[in-house]
Short mmCIF file of N, CA and C in Angstrom, two decimals:
data_model
loop_
_atom_site.label_atom_id
_atom_site.label_comp_id
_atom_site.label_asym_id
_atom_site.label_seq_id
_atom_site.Cartn_x
_atom_site.Cartn_y
_atom_site.Cartn_z
N MET Z 39 48.96 -60.27 -25.05
CA MET Z 39 48.36 -60.43 -26.09
C MET Z 39 46.69 -60.44 -25.39
N GLU Z 40 46.73 -60.89 -24.00
CA GLU Z 40 46.25 -61.10 -22.58
C GLU Z 40 45.92 -59.66 -22.35
N ASN Z 41 46.96 -58.87 -22.38
CA ASN Z 41 46.95 -57.46 -21.83
C ASN Z 41 46.36 -56.83 -22.73
N ALA Z 42 46.40 -56.73 -23.81
CA ALA Z 42 45.60 -56.09 -24.82
C ALA Z 42 43.76 -56.17 -25.01
N ALA Z 43 43.55 -57.67 -24.70
CA ALA Z 43 42.56 -57.96 -24.63
C ALA Z 43 41.71 -57.28 -23.72
N ASP Z 44 42.42 -57.20 -22.23
CA ASP Z 44 42.34 -56.51 -21.25
C ASP Z 44 41.55 -55.47 -21.09
N ALA Z 45 42.89 -54.69 -22.08
CA ALA Z 45 42.90 -53.20 -22.03
C ALA Z 45 41.61 -52.65 -23.40
N LEU Z 46 41.15 -53.58 -24.31
CA LEU Z 46 40.55 -53.40 -24.84
C LEU Z 46 38.55 -53.54 -24.43
N LYS Z 47 38.88 -54.23 -23.36
CA LYS Z 47 37.31 -54.62 -22.60
C LYS Z 47 37.53 -53.54 -21.66
N MET Z 48 38.15 -53.14 -20.98
CA MET Z 48 38.24 -51.65 -20.04
C MET Z 48 37.87 -50.62 -21.23
N ALA Z 49 38.01 -50.52 -22.02
CA ALA Z 49 37.96 -49.49 -22.91
C ALA Z 49 36.62 -49.20 -23.12
N GLY Z 50 36.10 -50.69 -23.81
CA GLY Z 50 34.46 -50.74 -24.03
C GLY Z 50 33.94 -50.53 -22.92
N PHE Z 51 34.16 -50.97 -21.70
CA PHE Z 51 33.19 -50.67 -20.78
C PHE Z 51 33.78 -48.99 -20.30
N VAL Z 52 34.54 -48.55 -20.47
CA VAL Z 52 34.41 -46.90 -20.17
C VAL Z 52 33.37 -46.12 -21.24
N LEU Z 53 33.60 -46.93 -22.52
CA LEU Z 53 32.82 -46.06 -23.09
C LEU Z 53 31.22 -46.45 -23.11
N LEU Z 54 30.77 -47.71 -22.82
CA LEU Z 54 29.18 -47.85 -22.01
C LEU Z 54 29.17 -47.47 -20.91
N PHE Z 55 29.93 -46.91 -20.11
CA PHE Z 55 29.54 -46.24 -19.28
C PHE Z 55 29.62 -44.39 -19.29
N ILE Z 56 29.98 -44.24 -20.55
CA ILE Z 56 30.12 -42.94 -20.31
C ILE Z 56 28.39 -42.82 -21.25
N LEU Z 57 28.35 -43.63 -22.30
CA LEU Z 57 26.77 -43.30 -23.15
C LEU Z 57 26.46 -43.41 -22.18
N ALA Z 58 26.24 -44.52 -21.18
CA ALA Z 58 25.14 -44.58 -19.90
C ALA Z 58 24.85 -43.36 -19.03
N LEU Z 59 26.05 -42.66 -18.87
CA LEU Z 59 25.97 -41.20 -18.03
C LEU Z 59 25.07 -40.21 -19.33
N THR Z 60 25.29 -40.38 -20.63
CA THR Z 60 25.12 -39.05 -21.13
C THR Z 60 23.35 -39.43 -21.48
N ILE Z 61 23.36 -40.22 -21.55
CA ILE Z 61 21.20 -40.98 -21.76
C ILE Z 61 20.79 -40.82 -20.51
N ALA Z 62 21.48 -40.65 -19.40
CA ALA Z 62 20.96 -40.29 -18.45
C ALA Z 62 20.80 -38.88 -18.36
N MET Z 63 21.72 -38.38 -18.45
CA MET Z 63 21.90 -36.45 -18.07
C MET Z 63 20.86 -36.44 -19.65
N MET Z 64 20.67 -36.91 -20.37
CA MET Z 64 19.60 -35.94 -21.39
C MET Z 64 18.12 -36.49 -21.08
N THR Z 65 18.19 -37.71 -20.18
CA THR Z 65 16.76 -37.81 -19.66
C THR Z 65 16.18 -36.96 -18.73
N LEU Z 66 16.99 -36.92 -18.21
CA LEU Z 66 17.01 -35.70 -16.58
C LEU Z 66 16.74 -34.54 -17.00
N THR Z 67 17.33 -33.63 -18.43
CA THR Z 67 17.28 -32.81 -18.75
C THR Z 67 15.80 -32.48 -19.34
N GLN Z 68 15.58 -33.42 -20.01
CA GLN Z 68 14.45 -33.49 -20.82
C GLN Z 68 13.27 -33.55 -19.32
N ALA Z 69 13.39 -34.36 -18.78
CA ALA Z 69 12.63 -34.18 -17.40
C ALA Z 69 12.16 -32.55 -16.85
N ARG Z 70 13.41 -32.35 -16.83
CA ARG Z 70 13.53 -30.66 -15.78
C ARG Z 70 12.93 -29.72 -16.79
N THR Z 71 12.87 -30.08 -17.93
CA THR Z 71 12.28 -29.06 -19.37
C THR Z 71 10.89 -28.93 -19.09
N ALA Z 72 10.24 -30.33 -18.95
CA ALA Z 72 8.51 -30.54 -19.01
C ALA Z 72 8.19 -30.08 -17.43
N ALA Z 73 9.01 -30.36 -16.64
CA ALA Z 73 8.59 -29.93 -15.37
C ALA Z 73 8.06 -28.33 -15.05
N GLN Z 74 8.92 -27.88 -15.80
CA GLN Z 74 9.18 -26.55 -15.61
C GLN Z 74 8.08 -25.92 -16.74
N ALA Z 75 8.20 -26.59 -17.93
CA ALA Z 75 6.77 -26.03 -18.65
C ALA Z 75 4.88 -26.08 -18.01
N ILE Z 76 5.51 -27.90 -17.57
CA ILE Z 76 4.25 -28.02 -16.61
C ILE Z 76 3.74 -26.89 -15.65
N LEU Z 77 5.10 -26.46 -14.59
CA LEU Z 77 4.85 -25.50 -13.82
C LEU Z 77 4.27 -24.28 -14.28
N TYR Z 78 4.94 -23.66 -15.28
CA TYR Z 78 4.41 -22.21 -16.19
C TYR Z 78 2.84 -22.40 -16.25
N ALA Z 79 2.68 -23.51 -16.70
CA ALA Z 79 1.05 -23.50 -17.20
C ALA Z 79 0.49 -23.68 -16.28
N GLU Z 80 0.46 -23.97 -15.06
CA GLU Z 80 -0.16 -24.19 -13.72
C GLU Z 80 0.23 -22.72 -12.89
N ASP Z 81 0.82 -21.97 -13.51
CA ASP Z 81 0.70 -20.73 -12.26
C ASP Z 81 0.22 -19.82 -12.71
N ASP Z 82 -0.92 -19.51 -12.13
CA ASP Z 82 -1.77 -17.99 -12.73
C ASP Z 82 -1.13 -16.62 -12.72
N ARG Z 83 -0.28 -16.25 -12.32
CA ARG Z 83 0.26 -15.70 -12.14
C ARG Z 83 1.30 -15.10 -13.85
N ASN Z 84 1.35 -16.37 -14.67
CA ASN Z 84 1.73 -16.18 -15.76
C ASN Z 84 0.89 -15.49 -16.68
N PHE Z 85 -0.29 -15.39 -16.30
CA PHE Z 85 -1.69 -15.43 -17.51
C PHE Z 85 -2.06 -13.72 -16.27
N TYR Z 86 -1.26 -13.10 -16.05
CA TYR Z 86 -1.64 -12.16 -15.34
C TYR Z 86 -2.45 -10.67 -16.53
N SER Z 87 -3.12 -10.06 -16.53
CA SER Z 87 -3.09 -8.60 -17.65
C SER Z 87 -2.68 -7.28 -16.84
N TYR Z 88 -1.99 -7.00 -16.59
CA TYR Z 88 -1.36 -5.77 -16.20
C TYR Z 88 -2.35 -4.75 -16.35
N VAL Z 89 -2.03 -3.41 -15.28
CA VAL Z 89 -3.08 -2.57 -15.29
C VAL Z 89 -2.14 -1.49 -15.74
N GLU Z 90 -2.37 -0.54 -16.84
CA GLU Z 90 -1.83 0.35 -17.18
C GLU Z 90 -2.26 1.63 -16.30
N GLU Z 91 -1.23 2.61 -15.93
CA GLU Z 91 -1.48 3.58 -15.63
C GLU Z 91 -2.58 4.45 -15.44
N ASP Z 92 -2.98 4.59 -16.87
CA ASP Z 92 -4.30 5.57 -17.03
C ASP Z 92 -5.50 4.80 -16.59
N ASP Z 93 -5.64 3.57 -16.71
CA ASP Z 93 -6.63 2.46 -16.51
C ASP Z 93 -6.87 2.60 -14.77
N TYR Z 94 -6.22 2.55 -14.01
CA TYR Z 94 -6.49 3.10 -12.88
C TYR Z 94 -7.76 3.96 -12.48
N ILE Z 95 -8.08 5.09 -12.72
CA ILE Z 95 -8.93 5.79 -12.50
C ILE Z 95 -9.97 6.59 -13.33
N ASP Z 96 -11.33 6.69 -13.86
CA ASP Z 96 -11.88 7.52 -14.59
C ASP Z 96 -11.77 9.30 -14.14
N LEU Z 97 -11.46 9.67 -15.04
CA LEU Z 97 -10.89 10.78 -14.85
C LEU Z 97 -12.04 11.80 -14.70
N THR Z 98 -13.67 11.41 -15.73
CA THR Z 98 -14.50 12.63 -15.78
C THR Z 98 -15.96 12.03 -14.70
N SER Z 99 -15.52 10.77 -13.90
CA SER Z 99 -16.39 10.37 -13.35
C SER Z 99 -15.50 10.37 -11.70
N ASN Z 100 -14.73 10.36 -11.39
CA ASN Z 100 -13.26 9.96 -10.60
C ASN Z 100 -13.80 8.86 -9.90
N ARG Z 101 -14.38 7.52 -10.69
CA ARG Z 101 -14.30 6.39 -10.03
C ARG Z 101 -13.27 5.68 -10.51
N TYR Z 102 -13.06 4.33 -9.92
CA TYR Z 102 -11.80 3.50 -10.34
C TYR Z 102 -12.59 2.42 -11.23
N LYS Z 103 -11.82 2.23 -12.26
CA LYS Z 103 -12.13 1.46 -13.21
C LYS Z 103 -11.83 -0.45 -12.76
N VAL Z 104 -10.72 -0.47 -11.90
CA VAL Z 104 -10.34 -1.71 -11.81
C VAL Z 104 -10.65 -2.01 -10.45
N THR Z 105 -11.72 -3.17 -10.51
CA THR Z 105 -11.77 -3.84 -9.22
C THR Z 105 -12.26 -5.02 -9.46
N ARG Z 106 -12.19 -5.84 -8.31
CA ARG Z 106 -12.50 -7.27 -8.10
C ARG Z 106 -13.18 -7.75 -6.53
N ASN Z 107 -12.94 -9.24 -6.65
CA ASN Z 107 -13.54 -9.37 -5.20
C ASN Z 107 -12.47 -10.17 -4.70
N VAL Z 108 -11.65 -9.76 -3.72
CA VAL Z 108 -10.94 -10.94 -2.43
C VAL Z 108 -11.21 -11.03 -1.31
N THR Z 109 -10.50 -11.92 -0.34
CA THR Z 109 -10.66 -12.33 0.63
C THR Z 109 -9.48 -12.17 1.13
N ILE Z 110 -9.01 -12.34 2.28
CA ILE Z 110 -7.95 -11.95 3.25
C ILE Z 110 -6.49 -12.54 2.71
N ASP Z 111 -7.03 -14.22 2.26
CA ASP Z 111 -5.72 -14.60 1.57
C ASP Z 111 -5.37 -13.66 0.72
N ASP Z 112 -5.68 -13.50 -0.29
CA ASP Z 112 -5.43 -12.08 -1.30
C ASP Z 112 -5.02 -11.13 -1.27
N ILE Z 113 -5.39 -10.53 0.38
CA ILE Z 113 -4.85 -8.94 0.62
C ILE Z 113 -3.40 -9.25 1.61
N ILE Z 114 -3.26 -10.36 2.23
CA ILE Z 114 -1.84 -10.42 3.21
C ILE Z 114 -0.78 -10.22 2.27
N PRO Z 115 -0.80 -10.75 0.99
CA PRO Z 115 0.57 -10.48 0.05
C PRO Z 115 0.75 -8.90 0.06
N THR Z 116 -0.41 -8.47 -0.62
CA THR Z 116 -0.17 -6.76 -0.89
C THR Z 116 0.24 -6.42 0.27
N LEU Z 117 -0.30 -6.62 1.50
CA LEU Z 117 0.10 -5.97 2.71
C LEU Z 117 1.65 -5.77 2.91
N TYR Z 118 2.23 -7.31 2.68
CA TYR Z 118 3.80 -6.92 2.91
C TYR Z 118 4.17 -6.26 2.06
N ARG Z 119 3.79 -5.80 1.22
CA ARG Z 119 4.40 -5.07 -0.19
C ARG Z 119 4.36 -3.45 0.05
N TYR Z 120 3.38 -2.90 0.62
CA TYR Z 120 3.04 -1.84 0.61
C TYR Z 120 4.11 -1.08 1.09
N TYR Z 121 5.05 -1.10 2.21
CA TYR Z 121 6.53 -0.18 2.48
C TYR Z 121 7.32 -0.17 1.80
N LYS Z 122 7.62 -1.72 0.89
CA LYS Z 122 8.90 -1.68 -0.26
C LYS Z 122 8.49 -1.47 -1.37
N GLU Z 123 7.29 -0.87 -1.70
CA GLU Z 123 6.57 -0.81 -2.94
C GLU Z 123 6.33 0.89 -2.46
N ASN Z 124 5.95 1.50 -1.49
CA ASN Z 124 5.46 2.86 -1.12
C ASN Z 124 4.17 2.90 -1.74
N TYR Z 125 3.19 2.24 -1.39
CA TYR Z 125 1.68 2.68 -1.43
C TYR Z 125 0.97 2.15 -0.62
N ARG Z 126 -0.90 2.93 -0.77
CA ARG Z 126 -1.15 3.62 0.37
C ARG Z 126 -2.25 2.18 0.72
N VAL Z 127 -2.90 1.56 1.90
CA VAL Z 127 -3.53 0.29 1.54
C VAL Z 127 -4.52 0.60 2.76
N GLU Z 128 -5.74 1.05 2.24
CA GLU Z 128 -7.34 1.27 2.82
C GLU Z 128 -8.14 -0.06 3.30
N PHE Z 129 -8.78 0.57 4.00
CA PHE Z 129 -9.89 -0.40 4.51
C PHE Z 129 -11.07 0.33 4.56
N VAL Z 130 -11.90 0.13 3.81
CA VAL Z 130 -13.45 0.90 4.09
C VAL Z 130 -14.13 -0.22 4.38
N GLY Z 131 -15.18 -0.12 5.61
CA GLY Z 131 -16.38 -0.61 6.38
C GLY Z 131 -15.72 -1.05 7.63
N ILE Z 132 -14.67 -1.10 8.24
CA ILE Z 132 -14.20 -2.15 9.45
C ILE Z 132 -14.04 -1.23 10.27
N ASP Z 133 -15.27 -0.53 10.58
CA ASP Z 133 -15.38 0.83 11.81
C ASP Z 133 -14.69 0.27 13.39
N ASN Z 134 -15.46 -1.22 13.05
CA ASN Z 134 -15.61 -1.48 14.70
C ASN Z 134 -14.10 -2.08 14.78
N HIS Z 135 -13.04 -2.35 13.94
CA HIS Z 135 -11.75 -3.00 14.79
C HIS Z 135 -11.03 -1.85 13.82
N PRO Z 136 -9.74 -1.03 14.23
CA PRO Z 136 -8.70 -0.32 13.57
C PRO Z 136 -8.04 -1.10 13.22
N LEU Z 137 -6.74 -0.83 12.19
CA LEU Z 137 -5.93 -1.94 12.36
C LEU Z 137 -5.03 -1.46 13.63
N TYR Z 138 -4.64 0.04 13.63
CA TYR Z 138 -4.08 0.00 14.87
C TYR Z 138 -4.10 1.66 15.32
N THR Z 139 -3.86 2.05 16.63
CA THR Z 139 -3.79 3.19 16.95
C THR Z 139 -2.52 4.12 16.66
N ASN Z 140 -2.42 5.01 16.23
CA ASN Z 140 -1.32 5.45 15.96
C ASN Z 140 -0.68 6.54 17.48
N SER Z 141 0.38 7.03 16.62
CA SER Z 141 0.68 7.26 18.16
C SER Z 141 0.30 8.67 18.81
N LYS Z 142 -0.51 9.37 17.74
CA LYS Z 142 -1.66 10.62 18.32
C LYS Z 142 -2.63 10.06 18.96
N GLY Z 143 -2.84 8.51 19.27
CA GLY Z 143 -4.06 8.65 19.72
C GLY Z 143 -5.45 8.22 18.80
N GLN Z 144 -5.48 8.39 17.56
CA GLN Z 144 -6.29 8.09 16.41
C GLN Z 144 -6.04 7.12 15.89
N LYS Z 145 -7.83 6.13 15.38
CA LYS Z 145 -8.08 5.16 15.13
C LYS Z 145 -7.61 5.17 13.74
N THR Z 146 -6.60 3.89 12.97
CA THR Z 146 -6.42 3.92 11.60
C THR Z 146 -6.96 2.98 11.10
N TYR Z 147 -7.00 3.36 9.58
CA TYR Z 147 -7.62 1.98 8.67
C TYR Z 147 -6.90 2.38 7.58
N ALA Z 148 -5.94 3.07 7.70
CA ALA Z 148 -5.25 2.36 6.13
C ALA Z 148 -3.64 2.37 6.64
N LEU Z 149 -3.19 1.76 5.63
CA LEU Z 149 -1.33 1.58 6.32
C LEU Z 149 -0.93 2.23 4.98
N ASP Z 150 -0.12 3.45 5.33
CA ASP Z 150 0.73 4.59 4.49
C ASP Z 150 2.37 4.69 5.35
N LEU Z 151 3.47 4.40 4.51
CA LEU Z 151 4.78 4.56 4.96
C LEU Z 151 4.75 5.79 5.21
N ASP Z 152 4.63 6.45 4.11
CA ASP Z 152 4.79 8.49 4.19
C ASP Z 152 3.76 8.77 5.99
N GLU Z 153 2.41 8.63 5.96
CA GLU Z 153 1.86 8.41 7.65
C GLU Z 153 2.63 8.03 8.60
N GLU Z 154 2.94 7.28 8.37
CA GLU Z 154 3.47 6.33 9.80
C GLU Z 154 4.97 7.16 10.15
N MET Z 155 5.64 7.28 9.26
CA MET Z 155 6.86 8.04 9.43
C MET Z 155 6.55 9.63 9.86
N GLU Z 156 5.65 10.21 9.86
CA GLU Z 156 4.88 11.84 9.80
C GLU Z 156 4.36 11.75 11.28
N ASN Z 157 4.26 10.51 11.54
CA ASN Z 157 3.61 10.28 13.04
C ASN Z 157 4.33 9.89 14.07
N ASN Z 158 5.67 9.47 13.22
CA ASN Z 158 6.83 8.85 14.06
C ASN Z 158 6.17 7.70 14.98
N GLU Z 159 5.39 6.99 14.00
CA GLU Z 159 5.53 5.30 14.85
C GLU Z 159 6.28 4.47 14.88
N PRO Z 160 6.16 3.67 16.09
CA PRO Z 160 7.89 3.03 16.66
C PRO Z 160 8.19 2.19 15.69
N TRP Z 161 7.78 2.03 14.67
CA TRP Z 161 8.23 0.57 13.92
C TRP Z 161 8.69 1.69 12.71
N GLN Z 162 8.30 2.26 12.10
CA GLN Z 162 8.97 2.94 11.42
C GLN Z 162 10.85 3.40 10.55
N GLY Z 163 11.43 3.01 9.66
CA GLY Z 163 12.92 3.33 9.84
C GLY Z 163 13.19 1.81 9.66
N SER Z 164 12.68 0.66 10.26
CA SER Z 164 13.33 -0.51 9.97
C SER Z 164 11.76 -1.72 9.26
N ASN Z 165 12.51 -1.91 8.25
CA ASN Z 165 11.72 -3.10 7.64
C ASN Z 165 11.79 -3.78 8.43
N ARG Z 166 12.43 -4.37 9.44
CA ARG Z 166 12.02 -6.22 10.26
C ARG Z 166 10.78 -5.59 11.15
N ALA Z 167 10.93 -4.32 11.75
CA ALA Z 167 10.46 -3.21 12.72
C ALA Z 167 8.78 -3.36 11.90
N ILE Z 168 8.71 -2.84 10.65
CA ILE Z 168 7.74 -2.82 9.82
C ILE Z 168 6.63 -3.92 9.66
N LYS Z 169 7.48 -5.37 9.34
CA LYS Z 169 7.13 -6.48 9.20
C LYS Z 169 6.23 -6.90 10.68
N GLU Z 170 7.27 -6.95 11.58
CA GLU Z 170 6.46 -7.04 12.77
C GLU Z 170 4.95 -7.00 13.06
N ASN Z 171 4.99 -5.30 12.68
CA ASN Z 171 3.60 -4.73 13.60
C ASN Z 171 2.81 -5.31 12.37
N LEU Z 172 3.17 -5.68 11.32
CA LEU Z 172 1.99 -5.86 10.04
C LEU Z 172 1.61 -7.21 10.67
N ASP Z 173 2.95 -8.15 10.68
CA ASP Z 173 2.14 -9.47 11.45
C ASP Z 173 1.09 -9.47 12.42
N LYS Z 174 1.43 -8.54 13.25
CA LYS Z 174 0.09 -8.17 14.70
C LYS Z 174 -1.02 -7.90 14.31
N ILE Z 175 -0.60 -7.15 13.28
CA ILE Z 175 -2.17 -6.65 12.37
C ILE Z 175 -2.75 -7.50 11.83
N ILE Z 176 -2.18 -8.19 11.42
CA ILE Z 176 -2.79 -9.72 10.31
C ILE Z 176 -3.24 -9.99 11.44
N LYS Z 177 -2.71 -10.84 12.01
CA LYS Z 177 -3.13 -11.76 13.02
C LYS Z 177 -4.02 -11.27 14.19
N ASN Z 178 -3.88 -10.05 14.53
CA ASN Z 178 -5.04 -9.78 15.73
C ASN Z 178 -5.95 -9.09 15.15
N VAL Z 179 -6.25 -8.14 13.90
CA VAL Z 179 -7.31 -7.83 13.45
C VAL Z 179 -7.94 -8.24 12.10
N LEU Z 180 -7.31 -8.79 11.14
CA LEU Z 180 -7.74 -9.34 9.93
C LEU Z 180 -8.20 -10.29 10.55
N LEU Z 181 -7.47 -11.59 10.67
CA LEU Z 181 -7.56 -12.98 10.26
C LEU Z 181 -8.51 -12.96 11.37
N TYR Z 182 -8.53 -12.53 12.68
CA TYR Z 182 -9.50 -12.71 13.82
C TYR Z 182 -10.20 -12.49 13.62
N ASN Z 183 -10.96 -11.23 12.90
CA ASN Z 183 -12.45 -10.41 12.81
C ASN Z 183 -12.92 -10.65 11.17
N TYR Z 184 -11.77 -10.73 10.17
CA TYR Z 184 -12.29 -11.08 9.02
C TYR Z 184 -11.82 -12.55 8.26
N LYS Z 185 -11.76 -13.16 8.51
CA LYS Z 185 -10.87 -14.10 8.15
C LYS Z 185 -12.21 -14.89 7.11
N ASP Z 186 -13.28 -15.27 6.75
CA ASP Z 186 -13.85 -15.62 5.80
C ASP Z 186 -14.85 -14.70 5.14
N SER Z 187 -14.25 -12.92 5.40
CA SER Z 187 -15.17 -11.87 4.38
C SER Z 187 -15.02 -11.62 3.42
N THR Z 188 -15.34 -11.07 2.57
CA THR Z 188 -15.10 -10.48 1.30
C THR Z 188 -14.96 -9.03 1.05
N PHE Z 189 -13.81 -9.21 0.19
CA PHE Z 189 -13.53 -7.22 0.05
C PHE Z 189 -13.70 -7.01 -1.58
N VAL Z 190 -13.97 -5.87 -1.59
CA VAL Z 190 -13.77 -5.38 -2.98
C VAL Z 190 -12.59 -4.50 -3.15
N GLU Z 191 -11.86 -4.70 -4.23
CA GLU Z 191 -10.36 -4.44 -4.24
C GLU Z 191 -10.40 -3.70 -5.16
N GLU Z 192 -10.61 -2.02 -4.67
CA GLU Z 192 -9.84 -1.21 -5.98
C GLU Z 192 -8.65 -0.66 -5.91
N LEU Z 193 -8.49 -0.32 -7.52
CA LEU Z 193 -7.16 -0.12 -7.64
C LEU Z 193 -7.36 1.75 -8.10
N GLY Z 194 -6.12 2.60 -7.31
CA GLY Z 194 -6.34 4.34 -7.94
C GLY Z 194 -4.91 4.55 -7.70
N ILE Z 195 -5.41 5.82 -7.99
CA ILE Z 195 -4.23 6.86 -7.81
C ILE Z 195 -4.56 7.90 -6.84
N MET Z 196 -3.91 8.25 -6.05
CA MET Z 196 -3.64 9.16 -4.74
C MET Z 196 -3.45 10.67 -5.65
N PRO Z 197 -4.78 11.60 -5.21
CA PRO Z 197 -3.78 13.10 -5.68
C PRO Z 197 -2.87 13.60 -5.42
N LYS Z 198 -2.16 14.42 -6.45
CA LYS Z 198 -1.24 15.32 -5.25
C LYS Z 198 -1.80 16.11 -4.59
N GLU Z 199 -1.06 16.48 -3.22
CA GLU Z 199 -1.23 17.32 -2.49
C GLU Z 199 -0.50 18.87 -3.37
N GLU Z 200 -1.71 19.85 -3.43
CA GLU Z 200 -1.11 20.94 -4.25
C GLU Z 200 0.03 21.92 -2.95
N ALA Z 201 0.66 22.25 -3.53
CA ALA Z 201 1.76 22.95 -2.64
C ALA Z 201 0.89 24.47 -2.71
N ASP Z 202 1.34 24.85 -1.39
CA ASP Z 202 1.24 26.64 -0.94
C ASP Z 202 2.05 27.42 -1.58
N PRO Z 203 1.39 28.45 -2.65
CA PRO Z 203 2.19 28.98 -3.68
C PRO Z 203 2.36 30.09 -2.73
N ASN Z 204 2.23 30.37 -1.31
CA ASN Z 204 2.50 31.51 -0.81
C ASN Z 204 3.80 31.40 0.37
N ALA Z 205 4.10 29.82 0.57
CA ALA Z 205 4.90 29.42 1.44
C ALA Z 205 5.90 29.70 0.86
N GLU Z 206 6.99 30.59 1.87
CA GLU Z 206 8.56 30.75 1.49
C GLU Z 206 9.13 29.47 0.92
N GLU Z 207 9.27 28.10 2.09
CA GLU Z 207 9.69 26.82 2.01
C GLU Z 207 9.53 25.93 1.01
N SER Z 208 8.53 26.68 0.06
CA SER Z 208 7.75 25.55 -0.64
C SER Z 208 8.56 25.65 -2.08
N ILE Z 209 9.07 23.84 -2.33
CA ILE Z 209 9.59 23.84 -3.71
C ILE Z 209 9.12 22.88 -3.98
N GLU Z 210 8.59 23.07 -5.53
CA GLU Z 210 7.74 22.52 -6.31
C GLU Z 210 8.93 21.48 -6.74
N ASN Z 211 8.51 20.26 -6.53
CA ASN Z 211 9.25 19.50 -7.23
C ASN Z 211 8.36 18.53 -8.40
N GLU Z 212 9.00 18.71 -10.12
CA GLU Z 212 8.15 18.73 -10.80
C GLU Z 212 8.44 16.71 -11.03
N ASN Z 213 9.22 16.01 -10.38
CA ASN Z 213 9.45 14.84 -10.40
C ASN Z 213 8.97 13.83 -9.59
N GLU Z 214 7.92 14.52 -9.21
CA GLU Z 214 7.59 14.10 -7.85
C GLU Z 214 6.49 12.99 -8.79
N GLN Z 215 6.30 11.51 -7.92
CA GLN Z 215 5.42 10.87 -8.06
C GLN Z 215 4.21 10.34 -7.50
N THR Z 216 3.27 10.21 -8.52
CA THR Z 216 1.81 9.74 -7.96
C THR Z 216 1.88 8.82 -6.65
N LYS Z 217 1.04 8.74 -5.55
CA LYS Z 217 1.34 7.08 -4.80
C LYS Z 217 -0.08 6.71 -5.18
N ARG Z 218 0.34 5.21 -5.31
CA ARG Z 218 -0.55 4.12 -5.71
C ARG Z 218 -1.58 3.61 -4.68
N LEU Z 219 -3.16 3.94 -4.94
CA LEU Z 219 -3.67 3.17 -3.89
C LEU Z 219 -4.54 2.37 -4.12
N ILE Z 220 -4.76 1.31 -2.94
CA ILE Z 220 -5.77 -0.10 -3.46
C ILE Z 220 -6.44 0.23 -1.92
N ARG Z 221 -7.55 0.19 -2.61
CA ARG Z 221 -8.90 0.44 -1.10
C ARG Z 221 -9.53 -0.90 -1.23
N TYR Z 222 -9.55 -1.46 -0.14
CA TYR Z 222 -10.46 -2.47 0.19
C TYR Z 222 -11.93 -2.44 0.75
N THR Z 223 -12.85 -2.40 0.49
CA THR Z 223 -13.79 -2.04 0.48
C THR Z 223 -14.78 -3.53 1.32
N LEU Z 224 -15.20 -3.77 2.31
CA LEU Z 224 -15.81 -4.98 3.17
C LEU Z 224 -17.37 -5.09 2.92
N ILE Z 225 -17.46 -6.13 1.96
CA ILE Z 225 -18.89 -6.88 1.42
C ILE Z 225 -19.51 -7.28 2.44
N ASN Z 226 -19.09 -8.32 3.25
CA ASN Z 226 -19.86 -9.00 4.21
C ASN Z 226 -19.19 -9.66 5.19
#
């Protein structure tokens, strides 16, 4: 009889343990859900309004429609994506401080993967080498000279280069993508 009473007590404790464990798991799950909802509401990126391709440039006046004022802190993430997403990033008004001098000895104020490959820049071909070069540009040029400056960011599309119809090697590519352009103009 004593063994049956001890067995019932042990079964009761096991049930209480399972109940306590279930309540603890439910509480942690609710806390995680609440934390995710708060983080989602606090993240500004969840409320971005994305720009359609037709909104980039006004074809009648050839002017950019989408602009905003940004600082270097806003520009740096864009720079780290230019080679992955293959778009051109231009800087206007930084005449005294070029981003780099290319392999042909020309001062360069734009980052464009196609241009870098055409000029056979030493960092082209490797994402790691491109990132290291970009780190140098950001540290030695942009942060050093323009840390507290403001730029106007303009989004646009680069015009397609017209193929020479008389060229024998010319092959027209109907699926050629337009290249996006991000231009930063120095305000102060």
